[in-house]
Amino acid sequence: MTQTPSCPPPLPEAEAEDGTEVNTEAENQTENKAGSKAGSNAENQSENPDGPEAEADLELACPAPALTPGQAFDALYAFAAPALVRQTYLLTGRRELARESVERAFQLAWQRWPEVAVDRDPAGWVRAAAYEYAMSPWHRLRLRHRAPEPPPAALDDRRLLSVLLSLPPAYRRTVLLYDGLGIGLPETAAETEASTPATAGRLLHAREVVAARVPELADPGELRLRLTELGSKESLRTAAKPVVVRSGSERRARRWTRAAIAFTVLLIGSTAFTLRTAPDHYEAPQAPAATISGVPPRSGPGPLSEEEQEVRVKLRSTFQNGPERLRPELR
C-alpha cells in the first residue's frame, strides 16, 4: 500500500543584513537534497524503497515556497534598477536626475505592488514610471537642474548625447525604446501612448536627425550599439538599496495620508464655520438718499422766547390735575 507523501514543516526564516528575509535552512535543505541525489542508487533505494516515483510525487505535492512581496520586489529591483539608471541618463543627460527617477519609480511600484506583481511585464511598468518622472517639464524649475552637468569625456559620446537631447521628448523616448532596447514597434507605441503610425514617424524623424549630425550612426544597428556603450561608459551612481527604497515609499505614503487627513479636517472646519456665521435670510440693501425739489426741509421747533418761557413756568406752577385745568378763569 502506497502512502501519500507528506510535506515537511515550514522552516523558520532568518533576517538578512539589508533587511530582506532569507530562508537559510531551506537553502541548506536544497543543497543537502542535491547532494543526496548524487549518491549511489543502491543507497537511495535502501532509504526510499518506493523509488524515484515517490520523490516525484513528493515534489508535486510540496511545491517550492513562494516569495514574499519584499523578496519579489528586491529581486525586481536588483534585476532592473542598474539598467534603468543608464537608460534614464540617456533621456535626460543628468546623472542625479536619472538615479532619482529610478528611485521614485520603484517607490511607486512598491505602493502599487499588488498591481505591479501581476503585471505581464513588471520591469516595463517600472521603466514607464521612471521615464515619465524623468521627462517631466517641472524639473526645469528646480534650482539644481538649471545648471548643466559635465558632458561625457569622449567627443563621440558628447556628440551623440547632444543629438539625443536636441530631439523632442517623445522622439527621444521612442528611439531609445526601439533602437536602444530593441522593443517592438507596437510595444513602443503602447508605452509612449501613441499610435503605431505616429510612433513609426517619430522613429524615422529621429533617425534622420541623428544621421544628419552623426553620419556614422545612420545604420540602426550601429546606433543601438553606440547607445548601449554610451550608457555603460558613464560612471553613474546606482540607486539606493531596495530596503531603503521600500522604507522611503512607506514614509511617503504615510505623509500623504496625514496631509490628506489634515486637509479634510480643515475643509470640514471651514465649512462648519461658514454655516455658523453666514446669514440665514436675505436683507435688501437700503436705497441711497435723494433730494426732492419743492418740499420744505424737516425742522424741529426753535428756541422759546421770554414770554413763552414765562407761560411755561406759570403752567407748571399751577395744579396739574382738577377742574382748574379745564375751566378758564374769568377776568
Coordinates of C-alpha atoms in Angstrom, one line a residue, residues 5-327:
P5 CA 3.8 11.9 0.6
S6 CA 3.7 14.4 3.4
C7 CA 5.3 17.9 3.1
P8 CA 7.9 18.8 5.6
P9 CA 7.1 21.5 8.1
P10 CA 8.0 25.1 7.2
L11 CA 11.4 26.2 8.4
P12 CA 11.9 29.4 10.3
E13 CA 13.1 32.4 8.3
A14 CA 16.2 34.4 9.0
E15 CA 16.8 38.1 8.6
A16 CA 19.4 39.3 6.2
E17 CA 21.7 42.2 6.8
D18 CA 19.9 44.5 4.4
G19 CA 16.5 43.8 6.0
T20 CA 15.2 41.2 3.5
E21 CA 14.1 37.8 4.7
V22 CA 16.0 34.8 3.6
N23 CA 15.3 31.1 4.3
T24 CA 18.8 29.8 5.0
E25 CA 17.6 26.4 6.3
A26 CA 15.5 25.9 3.2
E27 CA 18.6 26.6 1.1
N28 CA 20.7 24.2 3.2
Q29 CA 18.0 21.6 2.7
T30 CA 18.0 22.1 -1.0
E31 CA 21.8 21.7 -1.1
N32 CA 21.6 18.5 1.0
K33 CA 18.9 17.2 -1.3
A34 CA 21.1 17.9 -4.3
G35 CA 24.0 16.2 -2.6
S36 CA 21.9 13.1 -1.7
K37 CA 20.8 12.8 -5.3
A38 CA 24.5 12.5 -6.3
G39 CA 24.8 9.3 -4.1
S40 CA 24.6 5.8 -5.3
N41 CA 21.3 4.3 -6.5
A42 CA 21.6 1.4 -4.0
E43 CA 21.7 3.8 -1.1
N44 CA 18.8 5.7 -2.4
Q45 CA 16.7 2.6 -2.9
S46 CA 17.5 1.4 0.7
E47 CA 16.4 4.8 2.1
N48 CA 13.4 5.1 -0.2
P49 CA 12.1 1.8 -1.3
D50 CA 9.3 3.3 -3.4
G51 CA 11.9 4.5 -5.9
P52 CA 12.1 7.8 -7.9
E53 CA 8.3 7.9 -8.4
A54 CA 7.8 8.6 -4.7
E55 CA 10.3 11.5 -4.9
A56 CA 8.4 12.9 -7.9
D57 CA 5.1 12.7 -6.1
L58 CA 6.7 14.5 -3.1
E59 CA 8.0 17.3 -5.3
L60 CA 4.5 17.7 -6.9
A61 CA 2.8 17.6 -3.5
C62 CA 5.2 20.0 -1.9
P63 CA 5.9 22.9 -4.3
A64 CA 8.7 25.4 -3.7
P65 CA 7.7 28.1 -1.2
A66 CA 6.5 31.3 -2.8
L67 CA 8.5 34.6 -2.4
T68 CA 7.2 37.2 -0.1
P69 CA 6.3 40.6 -1.6
G70 CA 9.5 42.1 -0.2
Q71 CA 11.7 39.4 -1.7
A72 CA 9.9 39.7 -5.1
F73 CA 10.4 43.4 -5.0
D74 CA 14.1 43.1 -4.1
A75 CA 14.6 40.7 -7.0
L76 CA 12.9 43.0 -9.5
Y77 CA 15.0 45.9 -8.1
A78 CA 18.3 44.1 -8.4
F79 CA 17.4 43.0 -12.0
A80 CA 16.1 46.3 -13.4
A81 CA 17.5 49.2 -11.4
P82 CA 21.1 49.4 -12.8
A83 CA 19.9 49.3 -16.4
L84 CA 17.2 51.8 -15.8
V85 CA 19.6 54.3 -14.4
R86 CA 21.7 54.1 -17.6
Q87 CA 18.6 54.4 -19.8
T88 CA 17.2 57.4 -17.9
Y89 CA 20.6 59.1 -18.2
L90 CA 20.3 58.9 -22.0
L91 CA 16.9 60.5 -21.8
T92 CA 17.9 63.4 -19.5
G93 CA 21.6 63.8 -19.7
R94 CA 21.7 64.2 -15.9
R95 CA 23.1 61.6 -13.5
E96 CA 21.4 62.6 -10.3
L97 CA 18.0 63.0 -12.0
A98 CA 18.4 59.5 -13.5
R99 CA 19.1 58.0 -10.1
E100 CA 16.2 60.0 -8.5
S101 CA 13.8 58.9 -11.3
V102 CA 14.5 55.2 -10.8
E103 CA 14.1 55.5 -7.0
R104 CA 10.8 57.3 -7.4
A105 CA 9.6 54.7 -9.9
F106 CA 10.3 51.9 -7.6
Q107 CA 8.7 53.7 -4.7
L108 CA 5.6 54.0 -6.7
A109 CA 5.8 50.3 -7.7
W110 CA 6.0 49.3 -4.0
Q111 CA 3.0 51.4 -3.2
R112 CA 1.1 49.6 -6.0
W113 CA 2.8 46.3 -5.6
P114 CA -0.4 44.2 -5.9
E115 CA -0.9 45.7 -9.4
V116 CA 2.7 45.5 -10.4
A117 CA 3.2 41.9 -9.2
V118 CA 0.5 40.6 -11.5
D119 CA 1.5 42.8 -14.5
R120 CA 2.7 41.0 -17.6
D121 CA 5.9 42.9 -17.6
P122 CA 6.8 44.4 -14.1
A123 CA 10.1 45.8 -15.4
G124 CA 8.3 47.6 -18.2
W125 CA 5.8 49.0 -15.7
V126 CA 8.7 50.5 -13.6
R127 CA 10.5 51.6 -16.8
A128 CA 7.5 53.6 -17.9
A129 CA 7.1 55.2 -14.5
A130 CA 10.8 56.2 -14.4
Y131 CA 10.7 57.7 -17.9
E132 CA 7.6 59.7 -17.1
Y133 CA 9.2 61.2 -14.0
A134 CA 12.5 61.9 -15.7
M135 CA 10.9 63.7 -18.6
S136 CA 8.5 65.8 -16.5
P137 CA 8.8 69.5 -17.6
W138 CA 8.6 70.6 -13.9
H139 CA 12.2 69.7 -13.4
R140 CA 13.4 72.8 -15.3
L141 CA 12.0 74.9 -12.4
R142 CA 14.3 73.3 -9.9
L143 CA 17.4 75.3 -9.0
R144 CA 19.9 72.4 -9.1
H145 CA 18.7 71.4 -12.6
R146 CA 19.2 74.8 -14.2
A147 CA 23.0 74.4 -14.3
P148 CA 24.3 71.9 -16.9
E149 CA 26.2 68.8 -15.8
P150 CA 29.6 67.9 -17.2
P151 CA 29.3 66.1 -20.5
P152 CA 30.9 62.7 -21.3
A153 CA 34.7 62.7 -21.7
A154 CA 34.8 61.2 -25.3
L155 CA 34.0 63.5 -28.2
D156 CA 31.8 60.9 -30.0
D157 CA 29.8 60.4 -26.8
R158 CA 29.2 64.1 -26.4
R159 CA 28.0 64.4 -29.9
L160 CA 25.6 61.5 -29.6
L161 CA 24.2 62.7 -26.3
S162 CA 23.8 66.3 -27.7
V163 CA 21.9 64.9 -30.6
L164 CA 19.6 62.9 -28.3
L165 CA 18.9 65.8 -26.0
S166 CA 18.1 68.1 -29.0
L167 CA 15.2 65.7 -30.0
P168 CA 11.7 66.3 -28.6
P169 CA 11.0 64.2 -25.5
A170 CA 8.6 61.9 -27.3
Y171 CA 11.0 61.3 -30.2
R172 CA 13.9 60.7 -27.8
R173 CA 11.9 58.2 -25.8
T174 CA 10.9 56.4 -29.0
V175 CA 14.4 56.0 -30.4
L176 CA 15.7 54.8 -27.0
L177 CA 13.0 52.1 -26.7
Y178 CA 13.1 50.9 -30.3
D179 CA 16.8 51.3 -31.2
G180 CA 18.3 51.3 -27.7
L181 CA 16.4 48.5 -26.1
G182 CA 15.1 46.6 -29.1
I183 CA 11.5 46.7 -28.2
G184 CA 9.0 46.1 -31.0
L185 CA 7.1 49.0 -32.6
P186 CA 3.6 48.1 -31.2
E187 CA 5.0 47.8 -27.7
T188 CA 6.9 51.1 -28.1
A189 CA 3.7 52.8 -29.3
A190 CA 1.8 51.4 -26.3
E191 CA 4.4 52.6 -23.8
T192 CA 4.6 56.1 -25.4
E193 CA 0.8 56.3 -25.6
A194 CA 0.8 56.9 -29.3
S195 CA -0.5 55.1 -32.4
T196 CA 1.8 52.8 -34.3
P197 CA 1.9 55.0 -37.4
A198 CA 2.8 58.1 -35.2
T199 CA 5.5 56.1 -33.5
A200 CA 7.0 55.0 -36.8
G201 CA 7.0 58.6 -38.0
R202 CA 8.8 59.7 -34.8
L203 CA 11.3 57.0 -35.2
L204 CA 12.1 57.9 -38.8
H205 CA 12.4 61.6 -38.0
A206 CA 14.7 60.9 -35.0
R207 CA 16.9 58.6 -37.2
E208 CA 17.1 61.3 -39.8
V209 CA 18.3 63.9 -37.3
V210 CA 20.9 61.5 -35.8
A211 CA 22.2 60.6 -39.3
A212 CA 22.4 64.2 -40.4
R213 CA 24.5 65.2 -37.4
V214 CA 26.4 62.0 -36.9
P215 CA 26.7 60.3 -40.3
E216 CA 28.4 57.1 -39.0
L217 CA 25.2 56.3 -37.0
A218 CA 22.9 56.1 -39.9
D219 CA 22.8 52.3 -39.5
P220 CA 20.2 51.4 -36.8
G221 CA 22.5 48.5 -35.6
E222 CA 25.4 50.9 -35.1
L223 CA 23.1 53.3 -33.3
R224 CA 21.9 50.7 -30.9
L225 CA 25.5 49.6 -30.2
R226 CA 26.6 53.2 -29.5
L227 CA 23.6 53.8 -27.2
T228 CA 24.5 50.8 -25.2
E229 CA 28.1 51.8 -25.0
L230 CA 27.2 55.4 -24.0
G231 CA 25.1 54.2 -21.1
S232 CA 27.7 51.7 -19.9
K233 CA 30.7 54.1 -20.1
E234 CA 29.3 56.7 -17.7
S235 CA 30.1 56.2 -14.0
L236 CA 26.6 56.5 -12.7
R237 CA 25.8 56.2 -9.0
T238 CA 23.4 53.4 -8.5
A239 CA 20.2 53.9 -6.7
A240 CA 19.8 53.1 -3.0
K241 CA 19.3 49.6 -1.6
P242 CA 15.9 48.1 -2.1
V243 CA 15.1 48.1 1.6
V244 CA 15.8 51.8 1.7
V245 CA 13.5 52.3 -1.3
R246 CA 10.7 50.4 0.3
S247 CA 11.0 52.3 3.6
G248 CA 11.1 55.6 1.7
S249 CA 7.9 54.6 -0.2
E250 CA 6.1 53.7 3.1
R251 CA 7.2 57.0 4.7
R252 CA 6.0 59.0 1.7
A253 CA 2.6 57.2 1.7
R254 CA 2.2 58.0 5.4
R255 CA 3.0 61.6 4.8
W256 CA 0.5 61.9 2.0
T257 CA -2.1 60.1 4.2
R258 CA -1.6 62.5 7.0
A259 CA -1.7 65.5 4.7
A260 CA -5.0 64.3 3.2
I261 CA -6.5 63.8 6.7
A262 CA -5.4 67.3 7.7
F263 CA -6.8 68.9 4.6
T264 CA -10.1 67.1 5.1
V265 CA -10.3 68.3 8.7
L266 CA -9.5 71.8 7.6
L267 CA -12.2 71.7 4.9
I268 CA -14.8 70.4 7.4
G269 CA -13.9 73.1 9.9
S270 CA -14.1 75.9 7.4
T271 CA -17.4 74.6 6.1
A272 CA -18.9 74.4 9.7
F273 CA -17.6 77.9 10.5
T274 CA -19.2 79.3 7.3
L275 CA -22.5 77.7 8.1
R276 CA -22.4 79.1 11.6
T277 CA -21.6 82.7 10.7
A278 CA -23.4 83.1 7.3
P279 CA -26.8 85.0 7.4
D280 CA -29.9 82.8 7.2
H281 CA -32.1 85.3 5.3
Y282 CA -31.8 87.9 2.7
E283 CA -31.8 91.6 3.6
A284 CA -32.3 94.1 0.8
P285 CA -29.8 96.9 0.8
Q286 CA -31.1 100.4 1.6
A287 CA -31.5 102.8 -1.4
P288 CA -29.3 105.8 -1.3
A289 CA -31.0 109.1 -0.3
A290 CA -32.1 111.6 -2.9
T291 CA -33.1 115.3 -2.8
I292 CA -36.7 116.1 -3.8
S293 CA -37.3 119.7 -5.0
G294 CA -40.3 121.7 -3.7
V295 CA -40.6 120.0 -0.3
P296 CA -39.5 122.1 2.7
P297 CA -36.9 120.5 4.8
R298 CA -38.0 119.0 8.0
S299 CA -37.1 121.1 11.1
G300 CA -37.9 121.0 14.8
P301 CA -39.2 123.9 17.0
G302 CA -36.8 126.7 17.6
P303 CA -35.8 128.1 20.9
L304 CA -38.6 129.6 23.2
S305 CA -39.0 133.3 23.7
E306 CA -39.1 135.0 27.1
E307 CA -42.9 135.2 27.0
E308 CA -43.2 131.6 26.1
Q309 CA -40.9 130.7 28.9
E310 CA -43.0 132.7 31.4
V311 CA -46.1 130.9 30.3
R312 CA -44.5 127.5 30.7
V313 CA -43.3 128.4 34.2
K314 CA -46.8 129.6 35.1
L315 CA -48.4 126.5 33.8
R316 CA -46.1 124.2 35.7
S317 CA -46.7 126.1 38.9
T318 CA -50.5 125.6 38.9
F319 CA -52.3 122.5 39.7
Q320 CA -51.5 119.6 37.4
N321 CA -55.0 118.0 37.9
G322 CA -58.6 119.1 38.7
P323 CA -61.1 121.4 37.0
E324 CA -58.9 124.4 37.1
R325 CA -57.1 122.9 34.2
L326 CA -60.3 122.6 32.3
R327 CA -62.4 125.8 33.1

